[in-house]
Amino acid sequence: MRIVIGEDSPLFREGLAALLEDAGHEVAARAADAPALVAAVEQHAPDLAVIDVRMPPDLTDDGARAARELRRRHASLGIVLLSQHVEVRHSVELVSSGRFGYLLKDRALDVDDFLDALRRVAAGGSALDPEVVGRLLGGRAGGPAGGLGSLTPRERDVLALMAEGRTNAGIARRLWLTERTVEGHVASIFTRLGLVATDDDHRRVLAVLAHLGHAAPWR
């Protein structure tokens, strides 16, 4: 894979680059701040960007905001966020788009699992740390309405394709269903998972998170 790294800590950045190169990947560029990261991705067209959530210039959520911008520009780019603490503000949109991972930095110490997560994201999948899933989900899905165990086999098929970032139209084509039928399945999934529409929650993403959490995506 061709990889761009966005990380402001020189020690962690160079250590990560060495790890990736030892595993046979090409590190196309290293960026120490969010604007340089965006420019590097535009220049090198990598398969994957590994991004620290907190980067200069503001040292708040610059990396996460850069990741959202990169996703808007490059739908096929794999994006993995790394952080010492879970930041949820910009993550919901990225989870729903697919080709996304969010891992706590100490997970990188388990080299085999970390490299496997990167490969999975670059191939179009997801890799979410269980703590990240818990924070994003907030305990809201799988509540009193019965949880994942109450879904029908067809609803599970629909939810699995939602987790790949597919639209209702894309799911309909994949399962040979009408789009209206898929819409009915999605509505039923929300009901069975106890996901009530609010101004703050994206029910489609919460349903996907419930699925990912159940599937133990990190391991």
Coordinates of C-alpha atoms in Angstrom, one line a residue:
M1 CA 0.0 0.0 0.0
R2 CA 1.0 3.6 -0.5
I3 CA 0.5 5.4 2.8
V4 CA 0.6 9.0 4.0
I5 CA 1.2 9.6 7.7
G6 CA -0.2 12.7 9.5
E7 CA 1.4 12.9 12.9
D8 CA 3.0 15.8 14.7
S9 CA 5.1 13.8 17.2
P10 CA 8.4 13.1 15.4
L11 CA 9.1 10.0 17.5
F12 CA 5.7 8.4 16.9
R13 CA 5.7 9.5 13.2
E14 CA 9.1 8.0 12.4
G15 CA 8.4 4.9 14.4
L16 CA 5.2 4.3 12.6
A17 CA 6.9 4.9 9.2
A18 CA 9.6 2.4 10.1
L19 CA 6.9 -0.1 11.1
L20 CA 5.0 0.3 7.9
E21 CA 8.1 0.1 5.7
D22 CA 9.3 -3.0 7.5
A23 CA 5.9 -4.6 6.7
G24 CA 6.5 -3.9 3.0
H25 CA 4.4 -0.8 2.5
E26 CA 5.4 2.5 0.9
V27 CA 5.3 5.6 3.0
A28 CA 4.8 8.2 0.4
A29 CA 4.9 11.2 2.7
R30 CA 5.0 12.3 6.3
A31 CA 3.1 15.4 7.4
A32 CA 3.4 17.2 10.8
D33 CA 0.3 19.4 10.5
A34 CA -3.2 19.2 9.0
P35 CA -2.6 21.5 6.0
A36 CA 0.5 19.6 5.0
L37 CA -1.4 16.3 5.4
V38 CA -4.1 17.4 2.9
A39 CA -1.5 18.6 0.5
A40 CA 0.5 15.3 0.7
V41 CA -2.6 13.3 0.0
E42 CA -3.4 15.5 -3.0
Q43 CA 0.2 15.1 -4.3
H44 CA 0.7 11.4 -3.7
A45 CA -2.7 9.8 -4.1
P46 CA -2.2 7.2 -1.5
D47 CA -4.3 4.1 -0.8
L48 CA -4.4 5.0 2.9
A49 CA -3.9 7.9 5.2
V50 CA -3.0 7.3 8.9
I51 CA -3.9 10.5 10.8
D52 CA -3.5 11.7 14.4
V53 CA -6.8 13.3 15.6
R54 CA -4.9 16.2 17.3
M55 CA -2.5 18.0 15.1
P56 CA -1.2 21.5 14.5
P57 CA -2.0 24.3 13.8
D58 CA -4.6 24.3 16.6
L59 CA -3.7 21.0 18.3
T60 CA -7.4 20.3 18.9
D61 CA -9.2 18.2 16.3
D62 CA -7.4 19.4 13.2
G63 CA -6.6 15.8 12.1
A64 CA -10.2 14.7 12.3
R65 CA -11.3 17.8 10.4
A66 CA -8.7 17.1 7.8
A67 CA -9.9 13.5 7.5
R68 CA -13.5 14.8 6.8
E69 CA -12.2 17.1 4.1
L70 CA -10.1 14.3 2.5
R71 CA -13.2 12.0 2.6
R72 CA -15.2 14.6 0.7
R73 CA -12.4 14.9 -1.9
H74 CA -11.5 11.2 -2.2
A75 CA -14.3 8.7 -1.6
S76 CA -12.0 5.7 -2.2
L77 CA -9.2 6.8 0.2
G78 CA -8.8 4.6 3.3
I79 CA -8.6 6.7 6.5
V80 CA -7.4 5.5 9.9
L81 CA -7.6 8.0 12.8
L82 CA -5.2 7.4 15.7
S83 CA -5.7 9.1 19.1
Q84 CA -4.9 8.7 22.8
H85 CA -8.5 9.6 23.6
V86 CA -11.7 9.1 21.8
E87 CA -13.0 12.2 19.9
V88 CA -16.6 11.7 18.5
R89 CA -17.5 15.1 16.9
H90 CA -16.3 14.3 13.4
S91 CA -16.3 10.5 13.5
V92 CA -19.9 9.7 12.9
E93 CA -19.8 11.0 9.3
L94 CA -16.6 9.1 8.6
V95 CA -17.9 5.8 10.1
S96 CA -20.9 6.0 7.8
S97 CA -18.7 6.5 4.7
G98 CA -16.8 3.2 5.0
R99 CA -13.1 2.6 4.4
F100 CA -12.5 4.0 7.9
G101 CA -10.7 3.0 11.1
Y102 CA -10.4 4.7 14.5
L103 CA -7.9 3.1 16.8
L104 CA -6.4 4.2 20.1
K105 CA -2.6 4.7 19.8
D106 CA -1.7 2.0 22.3
R107 CA -3.3 -0.5 20.0
A108 CA -0.4 0.0 17.6
L109 CA 1.8 -1.8 20.1
D110 CA 0.1 -5.0 18.9
V111 CA 1.8 -4.9 15.5
D112 CA 0.0 -7.8 13.8
D113 CA -3.5 -6.6 14.7
F114 CA -2.6 -3.0 13.8
L115 CA -1.3 -3.9 10.4
D116 CA -4.3 -6.2 9.7
A117 CA -6.6 -3.3 10.6
L118 CA -4.8 -1.0 8.1
R119 CA -5.1 -3.6 5.4
R120 CA -8.8 -4.1 6.1
V121 CA -9.5 -0.4 5.9
A122 CA -7.6 0.0 2.6
A123 CA -9.6 -2.9 1.2
G124 CA -12.8 -1.1 1.9
G125 CA -13.7 -2.4 5.4
S126 CA -13.8 -0.9 8.9
A127 CA -11.6 -1.2 12.0
L128 CA -13.0 0.4 15.1
D129 CA -11.5 0.1 18.6
P130 CA -14.1 -1.4 21.0
E131 CA -13.8 1.7 23.2
V132 CA -14.5 3.9 20.2
V133 CA -17.6 1.9 19.3
G134 CA -18.8 2.2 22.9
R135 CA -18.3 6.0 23.0
L136 CA -19.9 6.6 19.6
L137 CA -22.8 4.3 20.3
G138 CA -23.3 5.6 23.8
G139 CA -25.4 2.6 24.9
R140 CA -28.3 3.8 22.7
A141 CA -28.6 0.9 20.3
G142 CA -29.7 -2.6 21.2
G143 CA -31.8 -1.3 24.0
P144 CA -35.4 -2.1 25.0
A145 CA -36.5 -3.0 21.5
G146 CA -34.6 -6.2 21.5
G147 CA -31.2 -5.5 20.0
L148 CA -29.3 -7.3 17.1
G149 CA -30.7 -10.6 18.1
S150 CA -34.2 -9.5 17.1
L151 CA -33.3 -8.8 13.5
T152 CA -34.4 -11.1 10.7
P153 CA -31.8 -12.7 8.4
R154 CA -32.7 -10.3 5.7
E155 CA -32.4 -7.3 8.0
R156 CA -29.0 -8.6 9.0
D157 CA -28.0 -8.6 5.4
V158 CA -29.2 -5.1 4.9
L159 CA -27.4 -3.9 8.1
A160 CA -24.1 -5.6 7.0
L161 CA -24.3 -3.7 3.7
M162 CA -25.1 -0.5 5.5
A163 CA -21.8 -1.1 7.5
E164 CA -20.0 -1.2 4.2
G165 CA -21.2 2.4 3.6
R166 CA -23.7 1.4 0.9
T167 CA -26.8 3.6 0.2
N168 CA -30.3 2.2 0.1
A169 CA -30.1 2.1 -3.7
G170 CA -26.7 0.2 -3.5
I171 CA -28.2 -2.3 -1.1
A172 CA -31.2 -2.8 -3.3
R173 CA -28.9 -3.6 -6.3
R174 CA -26.8 -6.0 -4.2
L175 CA -29.7 -7.9 -2.7
W176 CA -32.0 -7.8 -5.8
L177 CA -34.6 -5.9 -3.9
T178 CA -36.6 -2.7 -4.7
E179 CA -35.3 0.4 -3.0
R180 CA -38.7 0.8 -1.3
T181 CA -38.3 -2.7 0.2
V182 CA -34.8 -1.7 1.5
E183 CA -36.3 1.4 3.0
G184 CA -38.8 -0.8 4.9
H185 CA -36.0 -3.0 6.2
V186 CA -34.0 0.0 7.3
A187 CA -37.0 1.4 9.2
S188 CA -37.6 -2.0 10.8
I189 CA -33.9 -2.2 11.9
F190 CA -34.2 1.2 13.6
T191 CA -37.3 0.1 15.4
R192 CA -35.9 -3.3 16.5
L193 CA -32.7 -1.6 17.8
G194 CA -34.7 1.1 19.7
L195 CA -33.2 3.9 17.7
V196 CA -35.6 6.9 17.9
A197 CA -35.0 9.9 15.6
T198 CA -33.5 12.9 17.4
D199 CA -31.8 16.0 16.3
D200 CA -28.5 14.8 17.8
D201 CA -28.3 11.2 16.6
H202 CA -27.7 9.7 13.1
R203 CA -29.7 6.5 13.4
R204 CA -28.1 4.9 10.3
V205 CA -24.7 5.3 11.8
L206 CA -25.8 4.1 15.2
A207 CA -27.2 1.0 13.7
V208 CA -23.9 0.4 11.8
L209 CA -22.0 0.9 15.1
A210 CA -24.2 -1.7 16.8
H211 CA -23.3 -4.1 14.0
L212 CA -19.6 -3.4 14.1
G213 CA -19.5 -3.7 17.9
H214 CA -21.2 -7.0 17.7
A215 CA -18.8 -8.2 15.0
A216 CA -15.7 -7.2 17.2
P217 CA -14.1 -5.3 14.2
W218 CA -10.7 -4.7 15.9
R219 CA -9.8 -8.3 16.6

